[in-house]
GROMACS .gro file of C-alpha atoms in nm:
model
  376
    1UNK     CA    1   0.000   0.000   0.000
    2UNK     CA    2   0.276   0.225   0.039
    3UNK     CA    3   0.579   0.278  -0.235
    4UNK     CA    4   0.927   0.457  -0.207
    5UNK     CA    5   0.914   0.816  -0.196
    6UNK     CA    6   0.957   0.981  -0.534
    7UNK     CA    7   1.335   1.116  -0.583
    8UNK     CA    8   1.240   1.410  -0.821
    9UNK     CA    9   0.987   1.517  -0.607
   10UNK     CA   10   1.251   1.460  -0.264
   11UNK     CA   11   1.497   1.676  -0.469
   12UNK     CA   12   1.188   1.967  -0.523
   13UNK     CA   13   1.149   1.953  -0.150
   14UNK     CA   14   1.488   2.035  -0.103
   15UNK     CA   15   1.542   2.330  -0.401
   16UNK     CA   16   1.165   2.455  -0.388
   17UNK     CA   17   1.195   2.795  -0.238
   18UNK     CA   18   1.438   2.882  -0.497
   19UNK     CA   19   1.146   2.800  -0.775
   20UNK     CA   20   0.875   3.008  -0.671
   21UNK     CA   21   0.812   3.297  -0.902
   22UNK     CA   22   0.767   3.657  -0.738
   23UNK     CA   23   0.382   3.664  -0.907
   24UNK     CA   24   0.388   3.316  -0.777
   25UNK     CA   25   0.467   3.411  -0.423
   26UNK     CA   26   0.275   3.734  -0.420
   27UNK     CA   27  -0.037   3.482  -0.461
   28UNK     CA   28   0.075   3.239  -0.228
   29UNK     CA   29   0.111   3.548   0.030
   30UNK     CA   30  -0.264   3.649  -0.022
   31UNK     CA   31  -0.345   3.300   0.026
   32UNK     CA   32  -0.175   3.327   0.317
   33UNK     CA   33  -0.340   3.637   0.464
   34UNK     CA   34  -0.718   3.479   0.376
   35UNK     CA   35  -0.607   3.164   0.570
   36UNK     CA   36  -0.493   3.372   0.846
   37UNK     CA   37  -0.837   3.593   0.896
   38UNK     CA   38  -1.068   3.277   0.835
   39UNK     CA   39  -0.862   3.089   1.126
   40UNK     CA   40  -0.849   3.340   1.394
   41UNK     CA   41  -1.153   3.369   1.488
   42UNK     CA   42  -1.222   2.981   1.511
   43UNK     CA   43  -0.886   2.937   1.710
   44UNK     CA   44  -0.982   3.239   1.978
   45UNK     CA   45  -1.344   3.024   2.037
   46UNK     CA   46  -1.378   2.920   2.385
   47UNK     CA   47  -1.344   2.517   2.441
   48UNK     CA   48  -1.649   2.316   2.512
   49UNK     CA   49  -1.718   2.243   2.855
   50UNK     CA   50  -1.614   1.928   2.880
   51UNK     CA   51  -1.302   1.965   2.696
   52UNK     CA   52  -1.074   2.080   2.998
   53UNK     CA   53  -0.937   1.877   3.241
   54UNK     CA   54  -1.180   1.796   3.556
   55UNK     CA   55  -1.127   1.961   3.892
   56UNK     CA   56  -1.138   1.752   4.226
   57UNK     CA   57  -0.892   1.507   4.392
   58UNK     CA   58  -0.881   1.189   4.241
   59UNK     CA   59  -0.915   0.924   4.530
   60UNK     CA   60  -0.860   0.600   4.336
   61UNK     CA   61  -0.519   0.659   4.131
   62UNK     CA   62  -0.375   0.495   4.394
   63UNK     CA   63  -0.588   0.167   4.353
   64UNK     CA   64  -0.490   0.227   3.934
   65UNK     CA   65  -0.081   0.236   3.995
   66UNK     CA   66  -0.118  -0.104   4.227
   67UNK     CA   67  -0.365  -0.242   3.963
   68UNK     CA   68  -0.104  -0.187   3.733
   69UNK     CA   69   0.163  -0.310   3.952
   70UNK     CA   70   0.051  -0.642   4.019
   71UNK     CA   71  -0.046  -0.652   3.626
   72UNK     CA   72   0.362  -0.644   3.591
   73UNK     CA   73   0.392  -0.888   3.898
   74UNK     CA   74   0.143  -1.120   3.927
   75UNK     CA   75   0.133  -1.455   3.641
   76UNK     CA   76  -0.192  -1.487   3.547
   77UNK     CA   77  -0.389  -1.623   3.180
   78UNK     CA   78  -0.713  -1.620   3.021
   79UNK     CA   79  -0.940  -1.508   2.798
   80UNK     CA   80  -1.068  -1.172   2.703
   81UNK     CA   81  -1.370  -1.058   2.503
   82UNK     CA   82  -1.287  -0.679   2.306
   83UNK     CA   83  -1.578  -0.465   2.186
   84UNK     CA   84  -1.463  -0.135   1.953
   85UNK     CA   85  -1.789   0.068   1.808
   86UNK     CA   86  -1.755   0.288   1.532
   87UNK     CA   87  -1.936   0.496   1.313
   88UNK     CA   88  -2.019   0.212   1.119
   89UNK     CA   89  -2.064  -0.042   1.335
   90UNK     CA   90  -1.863  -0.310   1.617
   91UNK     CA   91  -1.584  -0.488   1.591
   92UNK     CA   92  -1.586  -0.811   1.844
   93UNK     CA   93  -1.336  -1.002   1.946
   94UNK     CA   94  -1.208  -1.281   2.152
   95UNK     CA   95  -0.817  -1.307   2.260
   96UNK     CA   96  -0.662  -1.559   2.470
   97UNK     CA   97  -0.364  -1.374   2.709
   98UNK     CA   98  -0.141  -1.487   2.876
   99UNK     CA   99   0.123  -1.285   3.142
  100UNK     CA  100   0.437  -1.487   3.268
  101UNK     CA  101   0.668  -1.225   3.467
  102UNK     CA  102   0.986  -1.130   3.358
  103UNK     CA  103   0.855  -1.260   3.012
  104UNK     CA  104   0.567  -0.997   2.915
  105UNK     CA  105   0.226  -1.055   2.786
  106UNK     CA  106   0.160  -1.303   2.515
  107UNK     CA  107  -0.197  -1.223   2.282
  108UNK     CA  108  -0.333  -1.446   2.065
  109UNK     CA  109  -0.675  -1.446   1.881
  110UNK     CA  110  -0.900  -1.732   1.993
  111UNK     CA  111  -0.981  -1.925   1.679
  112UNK     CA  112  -1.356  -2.084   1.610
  113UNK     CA  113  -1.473  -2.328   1.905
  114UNK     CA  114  -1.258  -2.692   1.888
  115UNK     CA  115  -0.942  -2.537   1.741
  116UNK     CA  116  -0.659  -2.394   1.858
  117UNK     CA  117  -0.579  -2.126   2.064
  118UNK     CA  118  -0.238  -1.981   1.908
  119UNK     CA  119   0.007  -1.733   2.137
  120UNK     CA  120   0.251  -1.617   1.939
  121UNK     CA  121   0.620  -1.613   2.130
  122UNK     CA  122   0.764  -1.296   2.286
  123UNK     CA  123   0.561  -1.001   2.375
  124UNK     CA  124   0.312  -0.772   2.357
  125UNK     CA  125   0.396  -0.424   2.413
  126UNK     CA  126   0.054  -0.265   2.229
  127UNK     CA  127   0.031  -0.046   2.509
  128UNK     CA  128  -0.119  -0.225   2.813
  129UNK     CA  129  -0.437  -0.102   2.966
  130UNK     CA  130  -0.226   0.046   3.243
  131UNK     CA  131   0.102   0.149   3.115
  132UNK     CA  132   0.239   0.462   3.315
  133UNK     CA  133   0.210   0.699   3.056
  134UNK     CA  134  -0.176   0.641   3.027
  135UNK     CA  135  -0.208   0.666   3.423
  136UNK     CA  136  -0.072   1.017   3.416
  137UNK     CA  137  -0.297   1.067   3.150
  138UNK     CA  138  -0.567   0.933   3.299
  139UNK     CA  139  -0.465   1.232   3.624
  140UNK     CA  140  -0.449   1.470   3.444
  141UNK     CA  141  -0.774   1.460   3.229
  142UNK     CA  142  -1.008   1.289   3.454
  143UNK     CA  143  -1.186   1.281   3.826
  144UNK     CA  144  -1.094   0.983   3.895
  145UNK     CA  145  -1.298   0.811   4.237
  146UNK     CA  146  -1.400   0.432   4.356
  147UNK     CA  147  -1.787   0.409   4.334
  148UNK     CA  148  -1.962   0.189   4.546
  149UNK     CA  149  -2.067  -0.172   4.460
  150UNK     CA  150  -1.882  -0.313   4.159
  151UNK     CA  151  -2.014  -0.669   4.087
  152UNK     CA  152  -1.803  -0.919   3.945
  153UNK     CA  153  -1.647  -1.000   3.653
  154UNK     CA  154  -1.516  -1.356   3.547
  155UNK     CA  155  -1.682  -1.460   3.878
  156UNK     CA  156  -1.460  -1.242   4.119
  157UNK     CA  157  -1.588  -0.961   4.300
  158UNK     CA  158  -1.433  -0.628   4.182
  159UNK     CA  159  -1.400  -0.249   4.303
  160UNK     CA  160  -1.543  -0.035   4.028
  161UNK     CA  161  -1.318   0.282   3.953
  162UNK     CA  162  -1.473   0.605   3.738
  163UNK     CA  163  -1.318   0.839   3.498
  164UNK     CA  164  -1.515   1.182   3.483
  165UNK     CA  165  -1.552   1.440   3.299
  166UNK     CA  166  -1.561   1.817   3.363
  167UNK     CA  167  -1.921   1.801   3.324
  168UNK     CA  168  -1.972   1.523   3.550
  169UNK     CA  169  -2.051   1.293   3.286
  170UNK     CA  170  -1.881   0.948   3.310
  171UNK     CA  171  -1.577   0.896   3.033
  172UNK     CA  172  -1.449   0.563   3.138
  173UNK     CA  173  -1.464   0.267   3.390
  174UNK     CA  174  -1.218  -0.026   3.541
  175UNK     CA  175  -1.302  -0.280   3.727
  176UNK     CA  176  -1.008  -0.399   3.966
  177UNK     CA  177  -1.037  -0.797   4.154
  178UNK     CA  178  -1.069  -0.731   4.491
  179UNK     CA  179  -0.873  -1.039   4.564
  180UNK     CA  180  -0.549  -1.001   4.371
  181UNK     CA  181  -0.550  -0.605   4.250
  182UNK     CA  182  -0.556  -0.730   3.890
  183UNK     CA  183  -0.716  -0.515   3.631
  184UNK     CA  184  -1.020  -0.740   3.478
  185UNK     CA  185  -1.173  -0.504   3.291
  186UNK     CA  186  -1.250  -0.139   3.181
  187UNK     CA  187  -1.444   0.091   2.885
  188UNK     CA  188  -1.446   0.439   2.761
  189UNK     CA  189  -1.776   0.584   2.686
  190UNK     CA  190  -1.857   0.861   2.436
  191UNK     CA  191  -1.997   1.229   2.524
  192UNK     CA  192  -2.341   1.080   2.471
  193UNK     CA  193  -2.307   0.763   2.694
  194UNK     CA  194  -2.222   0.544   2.455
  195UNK     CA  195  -1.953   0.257   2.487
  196UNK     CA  196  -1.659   0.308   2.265
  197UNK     CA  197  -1.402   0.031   2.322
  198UNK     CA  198  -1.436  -0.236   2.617
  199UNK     CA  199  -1.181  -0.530   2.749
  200UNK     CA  200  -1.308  -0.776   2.980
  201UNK     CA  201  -1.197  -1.119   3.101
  202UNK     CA  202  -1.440  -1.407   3.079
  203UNK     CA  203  -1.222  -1.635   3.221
  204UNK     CA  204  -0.882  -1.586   3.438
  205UNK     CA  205  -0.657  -1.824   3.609
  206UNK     CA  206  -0.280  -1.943   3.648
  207UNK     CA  207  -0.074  -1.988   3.322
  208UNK     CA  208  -0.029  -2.347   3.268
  209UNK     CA  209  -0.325  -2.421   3.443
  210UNK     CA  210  -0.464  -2.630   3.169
  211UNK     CA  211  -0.154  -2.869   3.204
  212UNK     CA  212   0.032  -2.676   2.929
  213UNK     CA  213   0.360  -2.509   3.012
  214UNK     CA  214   0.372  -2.092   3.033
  215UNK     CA  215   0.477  -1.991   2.730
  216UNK     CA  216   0.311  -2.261   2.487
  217UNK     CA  217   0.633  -2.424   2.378
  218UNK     CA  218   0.734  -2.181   2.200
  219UNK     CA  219   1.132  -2.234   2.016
  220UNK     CA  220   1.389  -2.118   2.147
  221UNK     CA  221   1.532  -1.806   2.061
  222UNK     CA  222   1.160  -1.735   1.933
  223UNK     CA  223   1.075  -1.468   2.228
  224UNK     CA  224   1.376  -1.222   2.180
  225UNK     CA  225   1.328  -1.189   1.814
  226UNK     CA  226   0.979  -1.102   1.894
  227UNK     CA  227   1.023  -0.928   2.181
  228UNK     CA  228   0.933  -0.565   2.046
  229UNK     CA  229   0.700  -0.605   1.765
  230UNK     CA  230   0.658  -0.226   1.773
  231UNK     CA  231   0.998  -0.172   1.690
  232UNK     CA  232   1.257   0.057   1.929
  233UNK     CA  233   1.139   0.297   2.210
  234UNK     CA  234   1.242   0.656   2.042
  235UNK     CA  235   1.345   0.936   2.336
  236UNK     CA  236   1.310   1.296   2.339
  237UNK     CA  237   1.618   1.354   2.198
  238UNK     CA  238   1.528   1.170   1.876
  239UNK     CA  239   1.232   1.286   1.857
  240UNK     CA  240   1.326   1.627   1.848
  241UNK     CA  241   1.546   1.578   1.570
  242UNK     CA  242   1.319   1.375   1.346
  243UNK     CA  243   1.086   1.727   1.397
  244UNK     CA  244   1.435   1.924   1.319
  245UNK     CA  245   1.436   1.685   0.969
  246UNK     CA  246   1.058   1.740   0.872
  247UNK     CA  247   0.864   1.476   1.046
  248UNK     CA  248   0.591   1.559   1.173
  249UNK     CA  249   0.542   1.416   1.487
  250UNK     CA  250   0.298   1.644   1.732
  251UNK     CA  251   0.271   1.639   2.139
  252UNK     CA  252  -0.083   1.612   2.139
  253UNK     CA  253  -0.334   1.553   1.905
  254UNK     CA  254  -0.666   1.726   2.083
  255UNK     CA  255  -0.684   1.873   2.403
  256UNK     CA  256  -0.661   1.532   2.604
  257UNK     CA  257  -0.471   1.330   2.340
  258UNK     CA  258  -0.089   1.305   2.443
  259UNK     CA  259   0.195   1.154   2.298
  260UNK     CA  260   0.236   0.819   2.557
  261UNK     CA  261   0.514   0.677   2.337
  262UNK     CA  262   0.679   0.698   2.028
  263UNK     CA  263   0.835   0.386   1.815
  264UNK     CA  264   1.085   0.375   1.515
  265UNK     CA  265   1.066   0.020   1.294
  266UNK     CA  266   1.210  -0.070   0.898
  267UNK     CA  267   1.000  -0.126   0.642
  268UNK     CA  268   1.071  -0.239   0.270
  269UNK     CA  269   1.008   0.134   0.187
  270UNK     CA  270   1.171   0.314   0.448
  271UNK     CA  271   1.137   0.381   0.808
  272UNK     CA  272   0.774   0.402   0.999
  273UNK     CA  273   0.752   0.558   1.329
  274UNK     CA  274   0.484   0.413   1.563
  275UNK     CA  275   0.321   0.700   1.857
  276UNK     CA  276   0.082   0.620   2.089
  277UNK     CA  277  -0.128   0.946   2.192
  278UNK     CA  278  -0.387   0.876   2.484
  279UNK     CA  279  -0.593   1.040   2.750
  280UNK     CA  280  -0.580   0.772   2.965
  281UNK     CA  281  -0.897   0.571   2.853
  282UNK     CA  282  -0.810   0.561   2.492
  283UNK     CA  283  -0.581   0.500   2.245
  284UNK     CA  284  -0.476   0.672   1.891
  285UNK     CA  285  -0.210   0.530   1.722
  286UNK     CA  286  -0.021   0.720   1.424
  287UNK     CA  287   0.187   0.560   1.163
  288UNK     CA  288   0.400   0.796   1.006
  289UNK     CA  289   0.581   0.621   0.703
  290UNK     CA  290   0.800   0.735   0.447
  291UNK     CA  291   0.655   0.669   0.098
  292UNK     CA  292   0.347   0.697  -0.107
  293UNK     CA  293   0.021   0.538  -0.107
  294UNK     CA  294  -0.094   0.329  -0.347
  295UNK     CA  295  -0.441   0.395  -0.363
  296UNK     CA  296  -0.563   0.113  -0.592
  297UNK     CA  297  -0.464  -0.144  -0.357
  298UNK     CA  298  -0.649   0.054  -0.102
  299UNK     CA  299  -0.966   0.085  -0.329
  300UNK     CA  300  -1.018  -0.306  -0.279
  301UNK     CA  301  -1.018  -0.320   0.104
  302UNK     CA  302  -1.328  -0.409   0.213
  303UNK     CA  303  -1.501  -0.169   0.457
  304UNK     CA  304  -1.254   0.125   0.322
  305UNK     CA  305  -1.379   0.407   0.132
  306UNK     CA  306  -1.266   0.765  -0.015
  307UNK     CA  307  -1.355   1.096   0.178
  308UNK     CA  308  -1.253   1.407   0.015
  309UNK     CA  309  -1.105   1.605   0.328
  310UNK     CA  310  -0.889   1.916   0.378
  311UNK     CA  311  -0.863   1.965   0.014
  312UNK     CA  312  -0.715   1.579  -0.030
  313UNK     CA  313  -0.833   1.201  -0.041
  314UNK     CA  314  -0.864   1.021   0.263
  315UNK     CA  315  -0.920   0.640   0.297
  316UNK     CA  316  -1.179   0.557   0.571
  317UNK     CA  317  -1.318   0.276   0.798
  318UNK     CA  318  -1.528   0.326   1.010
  319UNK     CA  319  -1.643  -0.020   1.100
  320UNK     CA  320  -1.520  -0.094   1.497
  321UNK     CA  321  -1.146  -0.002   1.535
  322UNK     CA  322  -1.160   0.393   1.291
  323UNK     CA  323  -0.920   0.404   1.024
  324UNK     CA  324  -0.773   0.697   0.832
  325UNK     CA  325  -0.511   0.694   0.600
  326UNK     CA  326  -0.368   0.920   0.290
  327UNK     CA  327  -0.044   1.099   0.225
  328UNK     CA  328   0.114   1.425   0.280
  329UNK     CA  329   0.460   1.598   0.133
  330UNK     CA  330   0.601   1.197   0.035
  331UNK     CA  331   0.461   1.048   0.398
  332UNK     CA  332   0.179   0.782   0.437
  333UNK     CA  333   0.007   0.896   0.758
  334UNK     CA  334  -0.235   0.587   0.920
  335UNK     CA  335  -0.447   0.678   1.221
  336UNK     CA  336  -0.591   0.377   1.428
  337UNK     CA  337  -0.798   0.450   1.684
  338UNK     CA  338  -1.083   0.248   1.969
  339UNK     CA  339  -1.123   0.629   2.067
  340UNK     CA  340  -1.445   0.787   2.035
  341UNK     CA  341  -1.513   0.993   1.717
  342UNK     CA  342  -1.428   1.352   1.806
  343UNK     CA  343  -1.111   1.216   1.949
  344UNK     CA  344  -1.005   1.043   1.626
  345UNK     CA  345  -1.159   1.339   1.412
  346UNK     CA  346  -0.913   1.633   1.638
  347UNK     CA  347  -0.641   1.344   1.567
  348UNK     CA  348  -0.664   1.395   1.177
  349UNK     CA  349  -0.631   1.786   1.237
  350UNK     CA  350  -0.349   1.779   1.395
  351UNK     CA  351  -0.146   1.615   1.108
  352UNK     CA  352  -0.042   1.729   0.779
  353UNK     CA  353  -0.332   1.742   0.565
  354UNK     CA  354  -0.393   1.504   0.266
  355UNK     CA  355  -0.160   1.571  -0.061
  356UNK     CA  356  -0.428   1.743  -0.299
  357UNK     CA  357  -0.391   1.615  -0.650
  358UNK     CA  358  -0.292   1.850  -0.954
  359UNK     CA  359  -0.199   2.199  -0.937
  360UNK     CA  360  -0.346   2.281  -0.665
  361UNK     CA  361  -0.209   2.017  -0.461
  362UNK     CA  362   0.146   2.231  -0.610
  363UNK     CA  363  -0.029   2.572  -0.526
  364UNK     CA  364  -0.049   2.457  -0.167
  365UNK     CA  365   0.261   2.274  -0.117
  366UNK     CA  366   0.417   2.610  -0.213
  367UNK     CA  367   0.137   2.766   0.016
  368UNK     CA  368   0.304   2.578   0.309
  369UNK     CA  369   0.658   2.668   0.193
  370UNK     CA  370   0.583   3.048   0.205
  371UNK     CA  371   0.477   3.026   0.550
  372UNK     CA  372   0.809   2.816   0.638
  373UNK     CA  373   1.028   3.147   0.523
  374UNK     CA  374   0.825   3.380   0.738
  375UNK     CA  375   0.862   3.184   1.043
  376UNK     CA  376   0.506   3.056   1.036
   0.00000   0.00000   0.00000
C-alpha cells in the first residue's frame, strides 16, 4: 500500500523555495493572509465544557498504579472478550492472554470453538491497559474516584473505579479484583453515553493451568526476536530531531490526546515511526511512514472508502477499530484508533493534511513553503 518516496519530487522539497516565481509568491502570500483571517476567529473560540481537564482530587489513582503493579507482577492467563464501536458499526473479538513475569504478555486471537488457541512467542507491548504513561494521563484529564458496589467479573468480586468528565458525565470505567489487585476489565464511553471500546476477562486463572507449560512451547530463541514487535522505544532527543528533519510528529493531538510513546521500525520502503497518543482511557495510534500510497490497492479493502477532506483524499473505515489513512509531502500517515469519534476526528487535524492532486495540490505545497520562510 505504500511505495518509495519519489526522488524528483525529494529533490523539489529540497530546491523549492528557490522555484517560486515573485507573481507566484505574491499569490501564495494572499493566500496566506485569507487563511490567516478565516482561522483566527475559530482558534480564539472558547473550548467546550467538557473539553478541559476535571477539577477535584482523584481518590482512586492509587488503587490504578497497584492495579497496574501487580499486572507487571502477578502470572496470570485467560481469555478476554474486546468490543470497539464505530461509526459504522462493532468490531468483536475474543483473545486468549497470557502474562508470565519477567517474560511480558503473550496475545493471541482465539480461533472458532474446537481449534486452537495460538500465542505467538515474545511479547506484547501494544500499550497495556495500564502502562504509566496512560495513568498520568488518565490524572491529568479525569476525576478519577471508587464508586460503590462493583459486581463481578469472570466470577470475582471487583472495586469499580470512574473516569469523569468536567461536566460530571462518566468517560471511562475499570473494574479492579478485589482479591489479587488485577485489572479485569475497563471501557471508555462517548460524550453521549455510549460505549466506545471495552476489554473484559471471561475467564482468568494461572498460566499453565490447563496442564500446558507458560509460554506454549514456544522455540527457542523465538521470544527475543519477537520481543518488540513495535519496533525501538524513540526518546526525546530523537524525537526532536526527526521534527528538526521534517517529520511531523505532534505532542498532542486534541486537548486530552498526548503523545504516551513513540516507536521507530524498517519497512521495505523506508522507516515508519509508531506514537501512541492517549488520555488515559483511549488509544490513537499514528503511523507515520516514508513513501506513497498506493491507492488502488487501497480501493479493494473491504469496509474502506474515499472521503474528500482538507482539500485531499482520505481512505476511511469506520467499521469498529476507525481508520484513516492518505499521504502528505512523500509520507503515508495511518491513524488507528478504539477512541471515540471527536477524538479520532481532532487526531486527523493535527497532522499534515492530505496531498491534494494536480496543481493545486502544487499551489499549496508552495502555500506551506511560504509560511516556512516567514517563520510561520
Amino acid at each position: 500500500m505504500v511505495s518509495a518516496p519519489d526522488p524528483a519530487l525529494d529533490a523539489r522539497r529540497t530546491g523549492g523555495a528557490a522555484a517560486l516565481r515573485p507573481r507566484a509568491a505574491a499569490l501564495v502570500l494572499a493566500l496566506c493572509c485569507a487563511v490567516l483571517l478565516a482561522v483566527l476567529p475559530a482558534a480564539s473560540a472558547a473550548p467546550q465544557a467538557a473539553e478541559r481537564p476535571a477539577p477535584g482530587t482523584d481518590d482512586a489513582m492509587g488503587l490504578l498504579r497497584r492495579a497496574a503493579q501487580a499486572a507487571e507482577e502477578l502470572p496470570y492467563a485467560g481469555v478476554q472478550s474486546i468490543s470497539t464501536t464505530g461509526p459504522s458499526g462493532t468490531e468483536h473479538r475474543m483473545v486468549e492472554v497470557e502474562h508470565v513475569p519477567g517474560s511480558g504478555v503473550r496475545v493471541g486471537e482465539v480461533a472458532a470453538p474446537g481449534g486452537e488457541h495460538p500465542l505467538p512467542p515474545g511479547r506484547s507491548q501494544a500499550f497495556p491497559a495500564l502502562a504509566e504513561g496512560m495513568l498520568d494521563a488518565l490524572a491529568a484529564n479525569y476525576r478519577v474516584t471508587e464508586e460503590a458496589g462493583g459486581g463481578s467479573v469472570a466470577g470475582r468480586p471487583v472495586r469499580l473505579v470512574e473516569a469523569r468528565r468536567a461536566d460530571g458525565s462518566t468517560a471511562g470505567r475499570f473494574w479492579i479484583d478485589r482479591e489479587s489487585g488485577l485489572p479485569l476489565g475497563r471501557e471508555s464511553v462517548d460524550g453521549a453515553g455510549r460505549q466506545v471500546h471495552s476489554v473484559e476477562f471471561t475467564s482468568i486463572g494461572e498460566p499453565g493451568a490447563d496442564g500446558d507449560e507458560p509460554g506454549g512451547g514456544a522455540p527457542e530463541g523465538a521470544a527475543a526476536a519477537a520481543e518488540d514487535p513495535w519496533g525501538r522505544l524513540l526518546g526525546a532527543d530523537e524525537l526532536r530531531g526527526l521534527r528538526e528533519r521534517g517529520w511531523s510528529l505532534p505532542e498532542r493531538v486534541g486537548w486530552n490526546m498526548r503523545l504516551v510513546e513513540a516507536r521507530s521500525a524498517r519497512a521495505p520502503t523506508g522507516r515508519v515511526l509508531h506514537l501512541g497518543y492517549s488520555d488515559g482511557l483511549s488509544v490513537v495510534s499514528v503511523f507515520v511512514q516514508e513513501g506513497r500510497l498506493d491507492a488502488e490497492s487501497l480501493g479493494t479493502v473491504e469496509g474502506v472508502r474515499e472521503v474528500q477532506y482538507r482539500g485531499g483524499t482520505v481512505y476511511v473505515g469506520d467499521s469498529g477499530r476507525q481508520l484513516r489513512m492518505w499521504e502528505s509531502d512523500e509520507h503515508v500517515y495511518t491513524v488507528l484508533a478504539d477512541a471515540p469519534r471527536d477524538s479520532v476526528a481532532a487526531a486527523a487535524q493535527a497532522l499534515p493534511p492530505p496531498e491534494a492532486p494536480g496543481f493545486w495540490g502544487r499551489v499549496r505545497r508552495g502555500f506551506d513553503r511560504f509560511g516556512e520562510w516567514l517563520g510561520m
